Short mmCIF file of C-alpha atoms and ligand atoms in Angstrom, two decimals:
data_model
loop_
_atom_site.label_atom_id
_atom_site.label_comp_id
_atom_site.label_asym_id
_atom_site.label_seq_id
_atom_site.Cartn_x
_atom_site.Cartn_y
_atom_site.Cartn_z
CA MET A 1 -29.17 -3.95 12.27
CA LEU A 2 -28.45 -1.70 9.33
CA HIS A 3 -31.33 -0.01 7.58
CA PHE A 4 -31.13 1.32 4.01
CA THR A 5 -33.84 3.47 2.45
CA GLU A 6 -32.88 1.78 -0.83
CA ALA A 7 -30.47 -1.04 -1.60
CA LEU A 8 -29.41 -2.69 -4.84
CA LEU A 9 -30.23 -6.40 -4.50
CA PRO A 10 -29.66 -9.12 -7.15
CA GLY A 11 -33.23 -8.57 -8.39
CA GLY A 12 -32.94 -4.78 -8.52
CA TRP A 13 -33.67 -1.89 -6.17
CA ALA A 14 -35.55 -2.62 -2.96
CA ARG A 15 -36.86 -0.15 -0.41
CA ASP A 16 -36.58 -0.24 3.38
CA VAL A 17 -33.91 -2.93 3.52
CA ARG A 18 -32.71 -4.19 6.90
CA ILE A 19 -29.47 -6.19 6.97
CA ALA A 20 -27.65 -8.00 9.77
CA PHE A 21 -24.09 -9.31 9.56
CA GLU A 22 -22.78 -12.26 11.50
CA GLY A 23 -19.46 -14.03 11.20
CA GLY A 24 -18.55 -11.81 8.25
CA LEU A 25 -21.60 -12.82 6.24
CA ILE A 26 -25.06 -11.37 5.62
CA ALA A 27 -27.12 -13.31 8.19
CA ALA A 28 -30.47 -11.62 7.64
CA LEU A 29 -31.99 -9.42 4.95
CA GLU A 30 -35.53 -8.02 5.06
CA THR A 31 -37.18 -5.69 2.60
CA GLY A 32 -40.15 -3.38 3.05
CA THR A 33 -39.47 -3.07 6.77
CA ALA A 34 -39.54 0.27 8.55
CA PRO A 35 -36.41 1.11 10.53
CA HIS A 36 -36.30 0.11 14.16
CA PRO A 37 -35.26 2.82 16.60
CA SER A 38 -31.89 1.17 17.22
CA ASP A 39 -31.03 0.63 13.53
CA ASP A 40 -27.93 2.20 12.00
CA ARG A 41 -29.60 4.10 9.15
CA HIS A 42 -28.24 4.83 5.66
CA ALA A 43 -29.85 6.13 2.48
CA VAL A 44 -28.45 3.81 -0.20
CA GLY A 45 -26.64 0.48 -0.02
CA LEU A 46 -24.71 -1.26 -2.80
CA PRO A 47 -22.60 -4.39 -3.04
CA GLY A 48 -18.85 -3.68 -2.77
CA VAL A 49 -17.12 -3.56 -6.15
CA PRO A 50 -14.39 -6.08 -7.07
CA ASN A 51 -11.12 -4.64 -8.40
CA LEU A 52 -9.93 -7.18 -10.95
CA HIS A 53 -6.38 -6.03 -11.47
CA SER A 54 -3.82 -4.25 -9.31
CA HIS A 55 -0.06 -3.95 -9.01
CA ALA A 56 -0.11 -2.43 -5.53
CA PHE A 57 3.52 -1.21 -5.44
CA GLN A 58 2.94 0.97 -8.50
CA ARG A 59 0.79 3.28 -6.36
CA ALA A 60 4.02 4.81 -5.02
CA MET A 61 5.21 5.83 -8.50
CA ALA A 62 1.87 7.36 -9.52
CA GLY A 63 2.62 10.68 -11.18
CA LEU A 64 6.38 10.09 -11.44
CA ALA A 65 6.33 9.30 -15.15
CA GLU A 66 4.53 12.39 -16.40
CA ARG A 67 7.57 14.44 -17.45
CA ARG A 68 8.37 14.49 -21.15
CA SER A 69 11.82 13.32 -22.15
CA ALA A 70 13.58 13.82 -25.49
CA GLY A 71 12.37 10.53 -26.98
CA PRO A 72 8.86 9.27 -27.64
CA GLU A 73 6.87 8.63 -24.45
CA THR A 74 4.93 5.36 -24.58
CA PHE A 75 3.95 2.43 -22.42
CA TRP A 76 7.48 1.13 -22.96
CA SER A 77 9.21 4.26 -21.64
CA TRP A 78 6.80 4.21 -18.67
CA ARG A 79 7.84 0.61 -18.07
CA ASP A 80 11.51 1.70 -17.89
CA VAL A 81 10.60 4.17 -15.11
CA MET A 82 8.67 1.42 -13.33
CA TYR A 83 11.63 -0.99 -13.57
CA ARG A 84 13.98 1.59 -12.03
CA PHE A 85 11.47 2.15 -9.23
CA VAL A 86 10.95 -1.54 -8.53
CA ALA A 87 14.68 -2.20 -8.22
CA ALA A 88 14.91 -0.57 -4.79
CA LEU A 89 11.76 -1.80 -3.05
CA THR A 90 12.17 -3.66 0.26
CA PRO A 91 9.55 -5.97 1.81
CA GLU A 92 8.70 -3.20 4.28
CA ASP A 93 8.18 -0.77 1.39
CA VAL A 94 5.89 -3.24 -0.36
CA ALA A 95 3.77 -3.68 2.77
CA ALA A 96 3.43 0.07 3.40
CA ILE A 97 2.61 0.92 -0.22
CA ALA A 98 0.11 -1.92 -0.55
CA ALA A 99 -1.63 -0.83 2.64
CA LEU A 100 -2.00 2.68 1.21
CA ALA A 101 -3.34 1.37 -2.10
CA TYR A 102 -5.79 -1.02 -0.44
CA MET A 103 -7.00 1.67 1.95
CA GLU A 104 -7.69 3.92 -1.03
CA MET A 105 -9.47 1.09 -2.84
CA LEU A 106 -11.85 0.64 0.09
CA GLU A 107 -12.42 4.40 0.23
CA GLY A 108 -13.20 4.28 -3.49
CA GLY A 109 -15.85 1.56 -3.17
CA PHE A 110 -13.77 -1.57 -3.85
CA THR A 111 -14.06 -4.42 -1.33
CA ARG A 112 -11.85 -7.07 -3.00
CA VAL A 113 -8.66 -6.80 -5.01
CA GLY A 114 -7.07 -9.13 -7.53
CA GLU A 115 -3.39 -8.54 -6.85
CA PHE A 116 -1.40 -9.49 -9.96
CA HIS A 117 1.73 -10.06 -7.96
CA TYR A 118 4.96 -10.31 -9.95
CA LEU A 119 7.56 -8.88 -7.56
CA HIS A 120 8.95 -12.00 -5.92
CA HIS A 121 12.72 -11.78 -5.30
CA ASP A 122 15.17 -9.50 -3.54
CA PRO A 123 16.80 -6.57 -5.40
CA ALA A 124 19.65 -8.82 -6.58
CA GLY A 125 17.16 -11.31 -8.01
CA HIS A 126 17.67 -13.94 -5.29
CA ARG A 127 14.89 -15.79 -3.53
CA TYR A 128 13.98 -14.57 -0.06
CA ALA A 129 14.38 -17.17 2.73
CA ASP A 130 10.60 -17.47 2.57
CA ARG A 131 10.02 -17.54 -1.16
CA ALA A 132 6.60 -15.97 -0.59
CA GLU A 133 8.04 -13.12 1.52
CA LEU A 134 6.53 -10.42 -0.67
CA ALA A 135 3.24 -12.29 -1.09
CA ALA A 136 3.08 -12.36 2.71
CA ARG A 137 3.54 -8.56 2.73
CA ILE A 138 0.61 -8.22 0.33
CA ALA A 139 -1.47 -10.48 2.59
CA ALA A 140 -0.46 -8.38 5.61
CA ALA A 141 -1.64 -5.21 3.84
CA ALA A 142 -4.95 -6.88 3.01
CA ASP A 143 -5.30 -7.95 6.64
CA GLN A 144 -4.42 -4.48 7.94
CA THR A 145 -6.89 -2.67 5.70
CA GLY A 146 -9.58 -5.36 5.65
CA ILE A 147 -9.86 -5.64 1.87
CA GLY A 148 -10.66 -9.05 0.37
CA LEU A 149 -7.69 -10.56 -1.44
CA THR A 150 -7.49 -12.73 -4.53
CA LEU A 151 -3.75 -13.23 -4.80
CA LEU A 152 -2.51 -13.96 -8.31
CA PRO A 153 1.16 -14.96 -8.16
CA VAL A 154 2.72 -14.24 -11.53
CA PHE A 155 4.77 -16.63 -13.60
CA TYR A 156 7.37 -14.69 -15.59
CA ALA A 157 10.24 -16.35 -17.43
CA HIS A 158 11.21 -14.43 -20.58
CA GLY A 159 11.87 -10.90 -21.79
CA ASP A 160 9.87 -11.12 -25.02
CA PHE A 161 8.33 -13.47 -27.57
CA ASN A 162 10.34 -16.49 -28.81
CA ALA A 163 11.57 -17.10 -25.23
CA ALA A 164 13.92 -14.11 -25.43
CA PRO A 165 16.15 -13.89 -22.35
CA PRO A 166 14.85 -11.61 -19.60
CA SER A 167 16.58 -8.31 -18.97
CA ALA A 168 18.47 -7.52 -15.77
CA ALA A 169 15.59 -5.20 -14.84
CA GLN A 170 13.26 -8.23 -14.74
CA ARG A 171 15.40 -10.27 -12.29
CA ARG A 172 13.01 -9.84 -9.36
CA PHE A 173 10.13 -11.45 -11.28
CA LEU A 174 11.56 -14.73 -12.63
CA HIS A 175 10.83 -18.42 -12.06
CA ASP A 176 10.98 -21.75 -13.81
CA ILE A 177 7.84 -23.87 -13.55
CA ASP A 178 9.09 -25.97 -10.62
CA GLY A 179 10.07 -22.86 -8.68
CA PHE A 180 6.71 -21.32 -9.47
CA ALA A 181 4.86 -24.40 -8.19
CA SER A 182 6.79 -24.02 -4.92
CA LEU A 183 5.90 -20.33 -4.84
CA LEU A 184 2.21 -21.17 -5.18
CA ASP A 185 2.44 -23.52 -2.19
CA ALA A 186 4.20 -20.86 -0.13
CA ALA A 187 1.70 -18.20 -1.23
CA GLN A 188 -1.17 -20.44 -0.13
CA THR A 189 0.45 -20.55 3.32
CA ALA A 190 0.93 -16.75 3.27
CA ILE A 191 -2.77 -16.06 2.68
CA ALA A 192 -4.05 -18.81 5.00
CA PRO A 193 -4.60 -16.41 7.97
CA LEU A 194 -7.04 -14.32 5.90
CA PRO A 195 -10.66 -15.47 6.27
CA ASP A 196 -11.67 -15.53 2.61
CA ALA A 197 -8.58 -15.08 0.48
CA VAL A 198 -8.47 -16.83 -2.89
CA LEU A 199 -5.36 -17.99 -4.75
CA GLY A 200 -5.18 -17.84 -8.52
CA VAL A 201 -2.43 -18.11 -11.12
CA ALA A 202 -1.17 -15.42 -13.48
CA PRO A 203 1.05 -16.22 -16.44
CA HIS A 204 2.26 -12.63 -16.95
CA SER A 205 1.74 -12.23 -20.71
CA LEU A 206 2.55 -14.01 -23.93
CA ARG A 207 5.83 -12.05 -23.91
CA ALA A 208 6.87 -13.70 -20.66
CA VAL A 209 5.72 -17.32 -21.10
CA THR A 210 6.10 -19.95 -23.81
CA GLU A 211 3.25 -22.12 -25.04
CA ASP A 212 4.39 -25.03 -22.83
CA GLU A 213 4.76 -22.77 -19.81
CA LEU A 214 1.28 -21.35 -20.37
CA ALA A 215 -0.14 -24.88 -20.36
CA ALA A 216 1.84 -25.70 -17.22
CA CYS A 217 0.47 -22.61 -15.45
CA VAL A 218 -3.09 -23.57 -16.37
CA ALA A 219 -2.48 -27.08 -15.04
CA LEU A 220 -1.13 -25.62 -11.78
CA ALA A 221 -4.21 -23.41 -11.50
CA ALA A 222 -6.31 -26.59 -11.25
CA GLY A 223 -9.59 -24.72 -11.71
CA ARG A 224 -8.59 -21.58 -9.80
CA PRO A 225 -8.75 -18.19 -11.59
CA VAL A 226 -6.23 -17.66 -14.40
CA HIS A 227 -5.34 -14.05 -15.24
CA ILE A 228 -3.08 -12.88 -18.07
CA HIS A 229 -2.18 -9.51 -19.61
CA ALA A 230 -3.16 -9.60 -23.29
CA ALA A 231 -3.30 -7.20 -26.23
CA GLU A 232 -2.59 -4.05 -24.24
CA GLN A 233 -0.25 -2.54 -26.83
CA ARG A 234 -0.15 -2.57 -30.63
CA ARG A 235 3.58 -3.40 -30.58
CA GLU A 236 2.77 -6.46 -28.46
CA VAL A 237 0.10 -7.58 -30.93
CA GLU A 238 2.49 -7.18 -33.88
CA ALA A 239 5.25 -9.08 -32.08
CA CYS A 240 2.80 -11.84 -31.19
CA VAL A 241 1.71 -12.22 -34.81
CA ALA A 242 5.34 -12.28 -35.95
CA ALA A 243 6.28 -14.92 -33.39
CA THR A 244 3.19 -17.15 -33.38
CA GLY A 245 1.12 -16.27 -36.43
CA ALA A 246 -1.79 -15.27 -34.19
CA ARG A 247 -2.92 -12.19 -32.30
CA PRO A 248 -2.81 -12.46 -28.47
CA ILE A 249 -6.55 -12.88 -27.79
CA GLU A 250 -6.90 -15.23 -30.75
CA TYR A 251 -3.90 -17.25 -29.54
CA LEU A 252 -5.32 -17.60 -26.03
CA LEU A 253 -8.82 -18.51 -27.24
CA ASP A 254 -7.27 -21.17 -29.48
CA ARG A 255 -5.62 -22.62 -26.35
CA GLY A 256 -8.71 -22.89 -24.22
CA MET A 257 -9.24 -19.44 -22.70
CA GLY A 258 -12.84 -19.37 -21.45
CA ALA A 259 -14.75 -19.50 -18.17
CA GLY A 260 -12.39 -19.11 -15.22
CA TRP A 261 -10.02 -16.89 -17.19
CA CYS A 262 -9.57 -13.15 -17.01
CA ALA A 263 -7.99 -11.43 -20.01
CA ILE A 264 -6.50 -8.23 -18.62
CA HIS A 265 -6.86 -5.26 -21.03
CA ALA A 266 -7.92 -7.08 -24.23
CA THR A 267 -7.56 -3.63 -25.78
CA HIS A 268 -6.61 -4.47 -29.33
CA MET A 269 -9.04 -6.98 -30.82
CA THR A 270 -10.39 -7.59 -34.31
CA PRO A 271 -14.20 -7.83 -34.55
CA THR A 272 -13.79 -11.62 -34.73
CA GLU A 273 -11.72 -11.66 -31.53
CA THR A 274 -14.31 -9.45 -29.81
CA SER A 275 -17.08 -11.88 -30.76
CA ARG A 276 -15.09 -14.95 -29.77
CA LEU A 277 -14.02 -13.48 -26.41
CA ALA A 278 -17.62 -12.45 -25.66
CA ALA A 279 -18.81 -16.00 -26.38
CA SER A 280 -15.97 -17.69 -24.48
CA GLY A 281 -17.16 -17.09 -20.91
CA ALA A 282 -13.85 -15.42 -20.03
CA VAL A 283 -13.97 -12.05 -18.27
CA ALA A 284 -12.31 -9.01 -19.84
CA GLY A 285 -10.42 -7.16 -17.10
CA VAL A 286 -10.60 -3.60 -18.39
CA CYS A 287 -8.44 -0.97 -16.66
CA PRO A 288 -9.69 2.26 -18.25
CA VAL A 289 -7.88 4.85 -16.10
CA THR A 290 -4.50 3.14 -16.49
CA GLU A 291 -5.11 2.43 -20.18
CA ALA A 292 -5.78 6.15 -20.67
CA ASN A 293 -2.74 7.13 -18.62
CA LEU A 294 -0.46 4.78 -20.56
CA GLY A 295 -1.96 5.61 -23.95
CA ASP A 296 -2.80 1.96 -24.57
CA GLY A 297 -5.91 2.35 -26.69
CA ILE A 298 -9.66 1.82 -26.30
CA PHE A 299 -11.43 -1.44 -25.45
CA ASP A 300 -14.04 -2.56 -28.01
CA GLY A 301 -16.67 -2.11 -25.30
CA VAL A 302 -19.94 -1.47 -27.12
CA SER A 303 -19.59 -4.37 -29.53
CA TYR A 304 -18.36 -6.67 -26.72
CA ARG A 305 -21.17 -5.91 -24.30
CA SER A 306 -23.84 -6.05 -27.00
CA GLN A 307 -22.70 -9.63 -27.68
CA GLY A 308 -23.05 -10.53 -23.99
CA GLY A 309 -19.35 -10.31 -23.13
CA ARG A 310 -18.48 -10.36 -19.42
CA TYR A 311 -16.23 -7.64 -18.06
CA GLY A 312 -15.05 -6.02 -14.88
CA VAL A 313 -12.70 -3.18 -14.02
CA GLY A 314 -9.25 -2.96 -12.47
CA THR A 315 -7.06 -0.15 -11.19
CA ASP A 316 -3.85 -1.75 -12.60
CA SER A 317 -1.09 0.88 -12.13
CA ASN A 318 -3.13 2.57 -9.38
CA ILE A 319 -2.39 6.01 -10.87
CA LEU A 320 -5.82 7.00 -9.45
CA ILE A 321 -7.98 4.68 -7.36
CA GLY A 322 -11.77 4.60 -7.41
CA ALA A 323 -14.56 2.35 -8.67
CA ALA A 324 -16.56 5.26 -10.09
CA ASP A 325 -13.44 6.60 -11.83
CA GLU A 326 -12.95 3.34 -13.73
CA LEU A 327 -16.61 3.04 -14.73
CA ARG A 328 -16.73 6.67 -15.87
CA MET A 329 -13.51 6.38 -17.90
CA LEU A 330 -14.73 3.19 -19.54
CA GLU A 331 -17.93 4.90 -20.64
CA TYR A 332 -16.21 8.13 -21.71
CA SER A 333 -13.62 6.28 -23.79
CA GLN A 334 -16.48 4.70 -25.75
CA ARG A 335 -18.21 8.09 -26.19
CA LEU A 336 -15.01 9.71 -27.47
CA ALA A 337 -14.28 6.86 -29.86
CA LEU A 338 -17.80 6.43 -31.20
CA GLN A 339 -19.19 9.97 -30.83
CA GLY A 340 -22.33 8.95 -29.02
CA ARG A 341 -23.68 8.85 -25.46
CA THR A 342 -24.81 6.17 -22.96
CA MET A 343 -22.72 3.64 -24.87
CA MET A 344 -22.35 0.84 -22.32
CA ALA A 345 -26.04 0.66 -21.42
CA PRO A 346 -28.61 -1.51 -23.22
CA ALA A 347 -31.62 0.42 -24.53
CA GLY A 348 -33.82 1.78 -21.79
CA GLN A 349 -31.28 1.30 -18.98
CA SER A 350 -29.21 3.62 -16.84
CA THR A 351 -25.54 3.73 -17.83
CA GLY A 352 -24.32 3.86 -14.23
CA ARG A 353 -26.44 0.83 -13.34
CA ALA A 354 -25.35 -1.16 -16.41
CA LEU A 355 -21.66 -0.43 -15.75
CA LEU A 356 -21.90 -1.25 -12.05
CA GLU A 357 -23.80 -4.51 -12.51
CA ALA A 358 -21.36 -5.68 -15.19
CA ALA A 359 -18.43 -4.85 -12.92
CA LEU A 360 -20.03 -6.67 -9.97
CA ALA A 361 -20.77 -9.86 -11.91
CA GLY A 362 -17.61 -9.91 -14.01
CA GLY A 363 -15.44 -8.90 -11.07
CA ALA A 364 -16.79 -11.63 -8.79
CA ALA A 365 -16.37 -14.28 -11.49
CA GLY A 366 -12.86 -13.08 -12.28
CA LEU A 367 -11.77 -13.13 -8.65
CA GLY A 368 -13.29 -16.53 -7.86
CA VAL A 369 -15.92 -15.36 -5.36
CA GLY A 370 -19.66 -14.89 -5.11
CA GLY A 371 -21.29 -11.49 -4.99
CA GLY A 372 -24.47 -9.56 -4.45
CA LEU A 373 -26.49 -8.70 -1.37
CA ALA A 374 -28.18 -11.89 -0.20
CA VAL A 375 -28.26 -14.05 2.91
CA GLY A 376 -25.07 -16.07 3.08
CA ALA A 377 -23.04 -13.68 0.92
CA SER A 378 -20.00 -11.88 2.30
CA GLY A 379 -20.87 -8.70 4.22
CA ASP A 380 -19.18 -6.45 1.64
CA MET A 381 -21.17 -3.26 1.15
CA VAL A 382 -20.88 0.38 0.21
CA SER A 383 -23.19 3.22 1.18
CA LEU A 384 -23.25 6.47 -0.74
CA ASP A 385 -23.28 9.91 0.84
CA ALA A 386 -26.85 11.06 0.23
CA GLY A 387 -25.77 14.52 1.42
CA HIS A 388 -23.45 14.93 -1.56
CA PRO A 389 -24.91 17.65 -3.81
CA ALA A 390 -24.58 15.40 -6.88
CA LEU A 391 -26.87 12.86 -5.20
CA ALA A 392 -29.44 15.23 -3.73
CA GLY A 393 -33.01 14.31 -4.55
CA ARG A 394 -32.01 11.10 -6.39
CA SER A 395 -33.41 7.61 -6.08
CA GLY A 396 -32.80 4.19 -7.64
CA ASP A 397 -30.56 4.27 -10.70
CA GLY A 398 -30.24 8.02 -10.19
CA TRP A 399 -27.92 7.27 -7.25
CA LEU A 400 -25.61 5.34 -9.57
CA ASP A 401 -25.62 7.83 -12.44
CA GLY A 402 -24.95 10.58 -9.89
CA TRP A 403 -22.11 8.65 -8.26
CA VAL A 404 -20.44 7.51 -11.48
CA PHE A 405 -20.76 10.69 -13.55
CA ALA A 406 -21.43 13.67 -11.32
CA ALA A 407 -19.81 13.18 -7.93
CA ASP A 408 -16.21 13.60 -6.97
CA ARG A 409 -16.08 11.37 -3.90
CA ALA A 410 -19.46 10.10 -2.78
CA VAL A 411 -18.67 6.87 -0.90
CA ASP A 412 -19.74 7.23 2.72
CA ARG A 413 -19.40 3.90 4.52
CA VAL A 414 -17.75 0.65 3.40
CA TRP A 415 -18.24 -2.66 5.20
CA ARG A 416 -15.94 -5.61 4.60
CA ARG A 417 -17.08 -8.90 6.08
CA GLY A 418 -19.56 -6.86 8.08
CA ARG A 419 -17.01 -4.49 9.61
CA ALA A 420 -17.21 -0.77 8.84
CA MET A 421 -13.69 -0.13 7.46
CA VAL A 422 -14.58 3.26 5.92
CA ARG A 423 -16.68 5.86 7.72
CA GLY A 424 -17.47 9.27 6.28
CA GLY A 425 -15.39 8.37 3.24
CA ARG A 426 -12.24 7.74 5.27
CA HIS A 427 -10.65 4.44 6.23
CA VAL A 428 -10.66 3.88 9.98
CA GLY A 429 -6.88 3.25 9.92
CA ARG A 430 -6.04 6.10 7.55
CA ALA A 431 -3.77 8.15 9.83
CA ALA A 432 -1.46 5.25 10.70
CA ILE A 433 -1.39 3.88 7.15
CA VAL A 434 -0.51 7.26 5.64
CA ALA A 435 2.14 7.89 8.31
CA ALA A 436 3.79 4.52 7.67
CA TYR A 437 3.73 5.15 3.93
CA ALA A 438 5.16 8.66 4.27
CA GLU A 439 8.00 7.34 6.40
CA ARG A 440 9.09 4.94 3.66
CA ILE A 441 8.41 6.92 0.50
CA GLY A 442 11.10 9.61 0.83
CA ARG A 443 13.92 7.15 0.21
CA LEU A 444 12.23 5.88 -2.94
CA MET A 445 11.79 9.22 -4.66
CA PRO A 446 14.15 9.95 -7.54
CA GLY A 447 16.79 12.54 -6.62
ZN1 LIG B 501 -1.22 -4.96 -15.21
#
C-alpha cells in the first residue's frame, strides 16, 4: 500500500494515511495508521487536479506568436497565427502534440483534461473517412499518457455573430447539426476503449453558433457536460450586444445556462452577470495563464467566489502547463487588479488551499466526474516533493501555499487510476513522447 504522512481528504488534512488501489479505484483508505515496512512511503498526497479546458494542438505553437508585427497585437492577431498553424496539421501531428501536452499536464499535477476539440476535418476541409479521426488521435494520446479524458467535440458553424459565413481558415472546424450529431456518435466510439472517458458537447462560442444551433447542441448533450467559450474579449462582448441586445454571459444565463454547464473564460462580466453566474450552478472555466498571454482581461474572481460561484482552471492554449501555474496566476491577477493580497481565500484560510479545493470541486463538476480521495473514487493522486526547498519544514496548508506560490516544479509522483505515470516529476514515457514530438515538429515550424 501507499503511505502518506499527510493527505488532503474531503474533510481536510489527515495524518498517516494508507491507500490501496485496485481496478483503477481507491479500494482502501485508512487514517492514523503507522506505515508498514512494505509500504511505498510519501510525505504529502493530494487529489489530482482537473484541467477544464485544453486545445492540445496549440501546445506546438506555444511561443510562436510573441514577435511584434507592425499592427496592433491582440487575441485576434494571435488567432491568425493559430489558423495558419492549424492548416497544416496531420492526424499523426495531432496525436504526437497531444501526447506531449498530456504528458506535461500529468507532470504538472493534472490527472484529467477537458479537451475542447474543434479540429475535425482534413486540411482541405473535407471529412476524414472516419469522421472522428482526429478525436481518435486525442483518445490515443490520452491512452498513451494515461490522463483521464473528457472529450468535448466542438460545434462550429459560423464566422461571427448574425450567422456570418465562416472564413476559409475555419474550414477544418465546421459542421451542420446533423453532421455534428454523427460526429458525437463517432467520437463516443473513439473514446470507448478508454476506461473512464466522458463525452460532452461544446458549442464553440456565440460567434460560431446561432440561437437555434445552441439549443440543438444542448439537446444533443442530453445531460452531459456543455462547455462554451464566453466573454473572453471586449470586442466579442460588444459584437454580442450589437447582434443580440445582450452580453454573452447574460445571453447564456437567459437561455438556461446553469448546473452541468462550463462557461470558459467568463472574463468580461458586469456585477449583475457575476452574481447571476455565481448563483446559476454553472462552473466558470478560468484559464489565467492563457488569458494573461493573450491579453484577454481579468476574471471578476473575488466578487464571484465571495458569492459562492464555482470555478476551475484550464490550460487552454497550453502556452505553459501546470496546475500550480494556473492557480498562482489566478490569484496574482486579482492582487494586481485590486491591490490587495490573499484575494481568493475566505477569511482565515490559506490561499493555496482555497484555490486548490475550488479547482478540484469545480473541475470535477465541469468534466462530469467525481473527485476527492475516498474509497470508490478514481485512483488519481499527486504527491509533492517534500525535498523541494520551498516545501522544507511545511505541513498541512503550508504544503499547498509552498507549492502554488514558492516552488518551481514540486510535483513528485502522479498516479492515474492507481498507476504511477509520473515518478520524480517525470512521466514514465517521457523519452519516447518527446522523441515522437520532435520528429514531427520540424515540418510545422514557420520558415
Ligand atoms: Zn479555448
